[in-house]
């Protein structure tokens, strides 16, 4: 399990640990929330791999955390108290959907753009720290994630472990095959960035 904590300037903490007893993940998340004074709406779980169940457990305790699915289509975030979108919001969503094929591509691309522009810092001590099991650092994970383009000119990123039709067509491997492991730290950092930018 990987946790990333960020603020408006960038990444402030990155942790990863083996969690054979996954029932402890909600409690460990609550400890981090207390330590860093993080509101539930600023916490984001990857829906896959049990993340939705952990989010549901926290929601049952009154903590309205969010989830994201990296394979979902690009769509505007749902905002509490609003059931309608303005024309401008709908247009922005349509344009975003033209640039990025899915959420993983969008989140990877936005992180790269922000880091390059100096809008989200990745401290060297966190960027270069190898996993406890000797696995790749955050830097090693991020540089190996390919950004590809489909026939419609939209950027896309391969899925983590499932070979899609587009991947077969372009002869592209999964991220796990490319990186050598699941890009858990990279995913956690992208979720921290996504949590930071979303309005509640």
PDB file of C-alpha atoms in Angstrom:
ATOM      1  CA  UNK A   1       0.000   0.000   0.000  1.00  0.00           C
ATOM      2  CA  UNK A   2       1.290   3.451  -0.878  1.00  0.00           C
ATOM      3  CA  UNK A   3       0.265   6.784   0.619  1.00  0.00           C
ATOM      4  CA  UNK A   4       1.272  10.176  -0.767  1.00  0.00           C
ATOM      5  CA  UNK A   5       0.670  13.458   1.062  1.00  0.00           C
ATOM      6  CA  UNK A   6       0.829  16.703  -0.865  1.00  0.00           C
ATOM      7  CA  UNK A   7       0.047  20.360  -0.411  1.00  0.00           C
ATOM      8  CA  UNK A   8      -0.120  23.340  -2.766  1.00  0.00           C
ATOM      9  CA  UNK A   9       3.642  23.316  -3.294  1.00  0.00           C
ATOM     10  CA  UNK A  10       4.126  19.607  -3.913  1.00  0.00           C
ATOM     11  CA  UNK A  11       4.772  16.232  -2.347  1.00  0.00           C
ATOM     12  CA  UNK A  12       5.547  16.313   1.383  1.00  0.00           C
ATOM     13  CA  UNK A  13       5.471  12.604   2.282  1.00  0.00           C
ATOM     14  CA  UNK A  14       5.520   9.292   0.447  1.00  0.00           C
ATOM     15  CA  UNK A  15       5.213   5.955   2.199  1.00  0.00           C
ATOM     16  CA  UNK A  16       4.797   2.413   0.984  1.00  0.00           C
ATOM     17  CA  UNK A  17       4.563  -0.747   3.007  1.00  0.00           C
ATOM     18  CA  UNK A  18       3.415  -4.301   2.651  1.00  0.00           C
ATOM     19  CA  UNK A  19      -0.045  -4.709   4.136  1.00  0.00           C
ATOM     20  CA  UNK A  20      -0.859  -8.427   4.330  1.00  0.00           C
ATOM     21  CA  UNK A  21      -3.762  -7.512   6.639  1.00  0.00           C
ATOM     22  CA  UNK A  22      -5.567  -5.008   4.442  1.00  0.00           C
ATOM     23  CA  UNK A  23      -8.219  -4.381   7.122  1.00  0.00           C
ATOM     24  CA  UNK A  24      -5.635  -2.091   8.770  1.00  0.00           C
ATOM     25  CA  UNK A  25      -5.483   0.303   5.791  1.00  0.00           C
ATOM     26  CA  UNK A  26      -8.434   2.507   6.858  1.00  0.00           C
ATOM     27  CA  UNK A  27      -6.922   2.893  10.353  1.00  0.00           C
ATOM     28  CA  UNK A  28      -3.474   3.713   8.959  1.00  0.00           C
ATOM     29  CA  UNK A  29      -5.101   6.239   6.622  1.00  0.00           C
ATOM     30  CA  UNK A  30      -6.916   7.875   9.565  1.00  0.00           C
ATOM     31  CA  UNK A  31      -3.588   8.158  11.441  1.00  0.00           C
ATOM     32  CA  UNK A  32      -2.103  10.000   8.468  1.00  0.00           C
ATOM     33  CA  UNK A  33      -5.154  12.240   8.223  1.00  0.00           C
ATOM     34  CA  UNK A  34      -4.781  13.203  11.896  1.00  0.00           C
ATOM     35  CA  UNK A  35      -1.010  13.699  11.706  1.00  0.00           C
ATOM     36  CA  UNK A  36      -1.169  15.909   8.600  1.00  0.00           C
ATOM     37  CA  UNK A  37      -4.554  17.488   9.460  1.00  0.00           C
ATOM     38  CA  UNK A  38      -6.158  16.283   6.210  1.00  0.00           C
ATOM     39  CA  UNK A  39      -9.902  16.664   5.685  1.00  0.00           C
ATOM     40  CA  UNK A  40     -11.749  13.544   4.467  1.00  0.00           C
ATOM     41  CA  UNK A  41     -12.704  15.236   1.178  1.00  0.00           C
ATOM     42  CA  UNK A  42      -8.995  15.656   0.439  1.00  0.00           C
ATOM     43  CA  UNK A  43      -8.347  11.896   0.661  1.00  0.00           C
ATOM     44  CA  UNK A  44      -8.506   9.887  -2.551  1.00  0.00           C
ATOM     45  CA  UNK A  45      -8.339   6.091  -2.950  1.00  0.00           C
ATOM     46  CA  UNK A  46      -7.678   4.124  -6.131  1.00  0.00           C
ATOM     47  CA  UNK A  47     -10.957   2.219  -6.626  1.00  0.00           C
ATOM     48  CA  UNK A  48      -9.172  -0.920  -7.774  1.00  0.00           C
ATOM     49  CA  UNK A  49      -7.372  -3.439  -5.596  1.00  0.00           C
ATOM     50  CA  UNK A  50      -9.675  -2.980  -2.604  1.00  0.00           C
ATOM     51  CA  UNK A  51      -9.544   0.814  -2.519  1.00  0.00           C
ATOM     52  CA  UNK A  52     -13.307   1.186  -2.896  1.00  0.00           C
ATOM     53  CA  UNK A  53     -13.876  -1.106   0.088  1.00  0.00           C
ATOM     54  CA  UNK A  54     -11.451   0.962   2.218  1.00  0.00           C
ATOM     55  CA  UNK A  55     -13.205   4.155   1.138  1.00  0.00           C
ATOM     56  CA  UNK A  56     -16.578   2.591   2.007  1.00  0.00           C
ATOM     57  CA  UNK A  57     -15.278   1.645   5.472  1.00  0.00           C
ATOM     58  CA  UNK A  58     -14.184   5.237   6.110  1.00  0.00           C
ATOM     59  CA  UNK A  59     -17.464   6.602   4.747  1.00  0.00           C
ATOM     60  CA  UNK A  60     -19.346   4.332   7.166  1.00  0.00           C
ATOM     61  CA  UNK A  61     -17.449   6.173   9.933  1.00  0.00           C
ATOM     62  CA  UNK A  62     -18.641   9.530   8.588  1.00  0.00           C
ATOM     63  CA  UNK A  63     -15.516  10.374   6.563  1.00  0.00           C
ATOM     64  CA  UNK A  64     -16.556  11.270   3.027  1.00  0.00           C
ATOM     65  CA  UNK A  65     -13.369  10.311   1.175  1.00  0.00           C
ATOM     66  CA  UNK A  66     -13.199  10.120  -2.620  1.00  0.00           C
ATOM     67  CA  UNK A  67     -12.182   7.434  -5.110  1.00  0.00           C
ATOM     68  CA  UNK A  68     -10.764   7.464  -8.615  1.00  0.00           C
ATOM     69  CA  UNK A  69     -10.556   4.732 -11.252  1.00  0.00           C
ATOM     70  CA  UNK A  70      -7.501   5.131 -13.447  1.00  0.00           C
ATOM     71  CA  UNK A  71      -9.187   3.400 -16.383  1.00  0.00           C
ATOM     72  CA  UNK A  72     -12.347   5.500 -16.393  1.00  0.00           C
ATOM     73  CA  UNK A  73     -13.068   8.056 -19.067  1.00  0.00           C
ATOM     74  CA  UNK A  74     -12.216  11.685 -18.457  1.00  0.00           C
ATOM     75  CA  UNK A  75     -15.185  13.394 -16.834  1.00  0.00           C
ATOM     76  CA  UNK A  76     -15.653  16.373 -14.570  1.00  0.00           C
ATOM     77  CA  UNK A  77     -15.504  15.690 -10.833  1.00  0.00           C
ATOM     78  CA  UNK A  78     -18.871  15.498  -9.137  1.00  0.00           C
ATOM     79  CA  UNK A  79     -19.389  18.463  -6.835  1.00  0.00           C
ATOM     80  CA  UNK A  80     -21.634  18.281  -3.774  1.00  0.00           C
ATOM     81  CA  UNK A  81     -24.752  20.416  -3.935  1.00  0.00           C
ATOM     82  CA  UNK A  82     -24.639  20.825  -7.702  1.00  0.00           C
ATOM     83  CA  UNK A  83     -26.646  18.711 -10.107  1.00  0.00           C
ATOM     84  CA  UNK A  84     -26.084  20.883 -13.155  1.00  0.00           C
ATOM     85  CA  UNK A  85     -23.077  22.057 -15.084  1.00  0.00           C
ATOM     86  CA  UNK A  86     -22.623  25.369 -16.807  1.00  0.00           C
ATOM     87  CA  UNK A  87     -21.998  25.479 -20.548  1.00  0.00           C
ATOM     88  CA  UNK A  88     -18.361  26.390 -19.813  1.00  0.00           C
ATOM     89  CA  UNK A  89     -17.905  23.365 -17.523  1.00  0.00           C
ATOM     90  CA  UNK A  90     -19.405  21.064 -20.160  1.00  0.00           C
ATOM     91  CA  UNK A  91     -17.131  22.553 -22.829  1.00  0.00           C
ATOM     92  CA  UNK A  92     -14.058  22.155 -20.587  1.00  0.00           C
ATOM     93  CA  UNK A  93     -14.973  18.506 -19.956  1.00  0.00           C
ATOM     94  CA  UNK A  94     -15.410  17.860 -23.685  1.00  0.00           C
ATOM     95  CA  UNK A  95     -12.024  19.456 -24.448  1.00  0.00           C
ATOM     96  CA  UNK A  96     -10.320  17.481 -21.667  1.00  0.00           C
ATOM     97  CA  UNK A  97     -11.828  14.301 -23.099  1.00  0.00           C
ATOM     98  CA  UNK A  98     -10.323  15.185 -26.468  1.00  0.00           C
ATOM     99  CA  UNK A  99      -6.811  15.566 -25.046  1.00  0.00           C
ATOM    100  CA  UNK A 100      -6.743  12.557 -22.684  1.00  0.00           C
ATOM    101  CA  UNK A 101      -8.170   9.117 -23.453  1.00  0.00           C
ATOM    102  CA  UNK A 102      -8.592   8.064 -19.804  1.00  0.00           C
ATOM    103  CA  UNK A 103      -7.980   9.228 -16.248  1.00  0.00           C
ATOM    104  CA  UNK A 104      -4.551   7.574 -16.000  1.00  0.00           C
ATOM    105  CA  UNK A 105      -3.384   9.508 -19.070  1.00  0.00           C
ATOM    106  CA  UNK A 106      -4.905  12.729 -17.729  1.00  0.00           C
ATOM    107  CA  UNK A 107      -3.354  12.345 -14.268  1.00  0.00           C
ATOM    108  CA  UNK A 108       0.059  11.322 -15.649  1.00  0.00           C
ATOM    109  CA  UNK A 109       0.060  14.200 -18.134  1.00  0.00           C
ATOM    110  CA  UNK A 110      -1.052  16.816 -15.614  1.00  0.00           C
ATOM    111  CA  UNK A 111       1.597  15.704 -13.118  1.00  0.00           C
ATOM    112  CA  UNK A 112       4.312  15.936 -15.788  1.00  0.00           C
ATOM    113  CA  UNK A 113       3.142  19.380 -16.906  1.00  0.00           C
ATOM    114  CA  UNK A 114       2.930  20.752 -13.361  1.00  0.00           C
ATOM    115  CA  UNK A 115       6.337  19.397 -12.341  1.00  0.00           C
ATOM    116  CA  UNK A 116       7.943  20.778 -15.520  1.00  0.00           C
ATOM    117  CA  UNK A 117       6.399  24.207 -14.864  1.00  0.00           C
ATOM    118  CA  UNK A 118       7.521  24.219 -11.226  1.00  0.00           C
ATOM    119  CA  UNK A 119       3.926  24.013 -10.006  1.00  0.00           C
ATOM    120  CA  UNK A 120       4.299  20.778  -8.029  1.00  0.00           C
ATOM    121  CA  UNK A 121       7.551  19.884  -6.342  1.00  0.00           C
ATOM    122  CA  UNK A 122       8.892  16.362  -5.968  1.00  0.00           C
ATOM    123  CA  UNK A 123      11.667  16.528  -3.326  1.00  0.00           C
ATOM    124  CA  UNK A 124      14.761  14.506  -4.256  1.00  0.00           C
ATOM    125  CA  UNK A 125      14.693  12.547  -0.983  1.00  0.00           C
ATOM    126  CA  UNK A 126      11.208  11.251  -1.833  1.00  0.00           C
ATOM    127  CA  UNK A 127      11.742  11.015  -5.585  1.00  0.00           C
ATOM    128  CA  UNK A 128      14.896   8.898  -5.314  1.00  0.00           C
ATOM    129  CA  UNK A 129      14.072   6.738  -2.270  1.00  0.00           C
ATOM    130  CA  UNK A 130      13.902   3.079  -3.247  1.00  0.00           C
ATOM    131  CA  UNK A 131      11.214   0.798  -1.924  1.00  0.00           C
ATOM    132  CA  UNK A 132      11.994  -1.172   1.236  1.00  0.00           C
ATOM    133  CA  UNK A 133      11.869  -4.343  -0.869  1.00  0.00           C
ATOM    134  CA  UNK A 134      14.489  -2.925  -3.260  1.00  0.00           C
ATOM    135  CA  UNK A 135      11.891  -2.028  -5.864  1.00  0.00           C
ATOM    136  CA  UNK A 136      12.077   1.052  -8.071  1.00  0.00           C
ATOM    137  CA  UNK A 137      11.989   4.588  -6.728  1.00  0.00           C
ATOM    138  CA  UNK A 138       9.243   7.044  -7.589  1.00  0.00           C
ATOM    139  CA  UNK A 139      11.553   8.570 -10.212  1.00  0.00           C
ATOM    140  CA  UNK A 140      12.161   5.149 -11.787  1.00  0.00           C
ATOM    141  CA  UNK A 141       8.426   4.516 -11.939  1.00  0.00           C
ATOM    142  CA  UNK A 142       7.522   7.909 -13.418  1.00  0.00           C
ATOM    143  CA  UNK A 143      10.176   7.966 -16.153  1.00  0.00           C
ATOM    144  CA  UNK A 144       9.128   4.544 -17.420  1.00  0.00           C
ATOM    145  CA  UNK A 145       5.441   5.411 -17.857  1.00  0.00           C
ATOM    146  CA  UNK A 146       4.967   5.935 -21.604  1.00  0.00           C
ATOM    147  CA  UNK A 147       2.607   8.582 -22.913  1.00  0.00           C
ATOM    148  CA  UNK A 148       1.228   7.407 -26.230  1.00  0.00           C
ATOM    149  CA  UNK A 149      -1.200   8.788 -28.773  1.00  0.00           C
ATOM    150  CA  UNK A 150      -4.208   7.107 -30.338  1.00  0.00           C
ATOM    151  CA  UNK A 151      -5.559   7.578 -33.874  1.00  0.00           C
ATOM    152  CA  UNK A 152      -7.685  10.516 -32.704  1.00  0.00           C
ATOM    153  CA  UNK A 153      -4.696  12.401 -31.320  1.00  0.00           C
ATOM    154  CA  UNK A 154      -5.556  11.717 -27.664  1.00  0.00           C
ATOM    155  CA  UNK A 155      -2.848  10.859 -25.176  1.00  0.00           C
ATOM    156  CA  UNK A 156      -3.150   7.516 -23.423  1.00  0.00           C
ATOM    157  CA  UNK A 157      -1.157   5.443 -20.966  1.00  0.00           C
ATOM    158  CA  UNK A 158      -1.147   1.635 -20.852  1.00  0.00           C
ATOM    159  CA  UNK A 159      -3.166  -0.033 -18.119  1.00  0.00           C
ATOM    160  CA  UNK A 160      -1.442  -1.371 -15.055  1.00  0.00           C
ATOM    161  CA  UNK A 161      -2.097  -5.066 -15.543  1.00  0.00           C
ATOM    162  CA  UNK A 162      -4.777  -5.746 -18.170  1.00  0.00           C
ATOM    163  CA  UNK A 163      -3.914  -5.788 -21.874  1.00  0.00           C
ATOM    164  CA  UNK A 164      -6.493  -3.697 -23.738  1.00  0.00           C
ATOM    165  CA  UNK A 165      -7.373  -3.807 -27.447  1.00  0.00           C
ATOM    166  CA  UNK A 166      -5.466  -0.544 -28.015  1.00  0.00           C
ATOM    167  CA  UNK A 167      -2.393  -2.048 -26.334  1.00  0.00           C
ATOM    168  CA  UNK A 168      -2.608  -5.138 -28.539  1.00  0.00           C
ATOM    169  CA  UNK A 169      -2.995  -2.995 -31.644  1.00  0.00           C
ATOM    170  CA  UNK A 170       0.042  -0.848 -30.797  1.00  0.00           C
ATOM    171  CA  UNK A 171       2.022  -3.774 -29.313  1.00  0.00           C
ATOM    172  CA  UNK A 172       2.379  -2.101 -25.906  1.00  0.00           C
ATOM    173  CA  UNK A 173       3.030  -3.934 -22.635  1.00  0.00           C
ATOM    174  CA  UNK A 174       1.290  -3.304 -19.310  1.00  0.00           C
ATOM    175  CA  UNK A 175       2.811  -0.853 -16.834  1.00  0.00           C
ATOM    176  CA  UNK A 176       3.715  -3.739 -14.534  1.00  0.00           C
ATOM    177  CA  UNK A 177       5.693  -5.347 -17.390  1.00  0.00           C
ATOM    178  CA  UNK A 178       7.339  -2.041 -18.360  1.00  0.00           C
ATOM    179  CA  UNK A 179       8.280  -0.945 -14.832  1.00  0.00           C
ATOM    180  CA  UNK A 180       8.834  -4.392 -13.329  1.00  0.00           C
ATOM    181  CA  UNK A 181       6.234  -3.915 -10.588  1.00  0.00           C
ATOM    182  CA  UNK A 182       3.005  -2.078  -9.873  1.00  0.00           C
ATOM    183  CA  UNK A 183       3.575   1.712  -9.963  1.00  0.00           C
ATOM    184  CA  UNK A 184       1.981   2.155  -6.533  1.00  0.00           C
ATOM    185  CA  UNK A 185       3.984   5.201  -5.448  1.00  0.00           C
ATOM    186  CA  UNK A 186       3.439   6.924  -8.803  1.00  0.00           C
ATOM    187  CA  UNK A 187      -0.303   6.238  -8.570  1.00  0.00           C
ATOM    188  CA  UNK A 188      -0.415   7.591  -5.002  1.00  0.00           C
ATOM    189  CA  UNK A 189       1.328  10.819  -6.056  1.00  0.00           C
ATOM    190  CA  UNK A 190      -1.111  11.294  -8.946  1.00  0.00           C
ATOM    191  CA  UNK A 191      -4.022  10.797  -6.553  1.00  0.00           C
ATOM    192  CA  UNK A 192      -2.529  13.362  -4.131  1.00  0.00           C
ATOM    193  CA  UNK A 193      -2.302  15.855  -6.989  1.00  0.00           C
ATOM    194  CA  UNK A 194      -5.853  15.033  -8.088  1.00  0.00           C
ATOM    195  CA  UNK A 195      -7.170  15.487  -4.531  1.00  0.00           C
ATOM    196  CA  UNK A 196      -5.436  18.854  -4.314  1.00  0.00           C
ATOM    197  CA  UNK A 197      -7.018  20.259  -7.486  1.00  0.00           C
ATOM    198  CA  UNK A 198     -10.584  18.999  -7.023  1.00  0.00           C
ATOM    199  CA  UNK A 199     -13.260  21.248  -5.600  1.00  0.00           C
ATOM    200  CA  UNK A 200     -15.517  19.743  -2.985  1.00  0.00           C
TER     201      UNK A 200
END
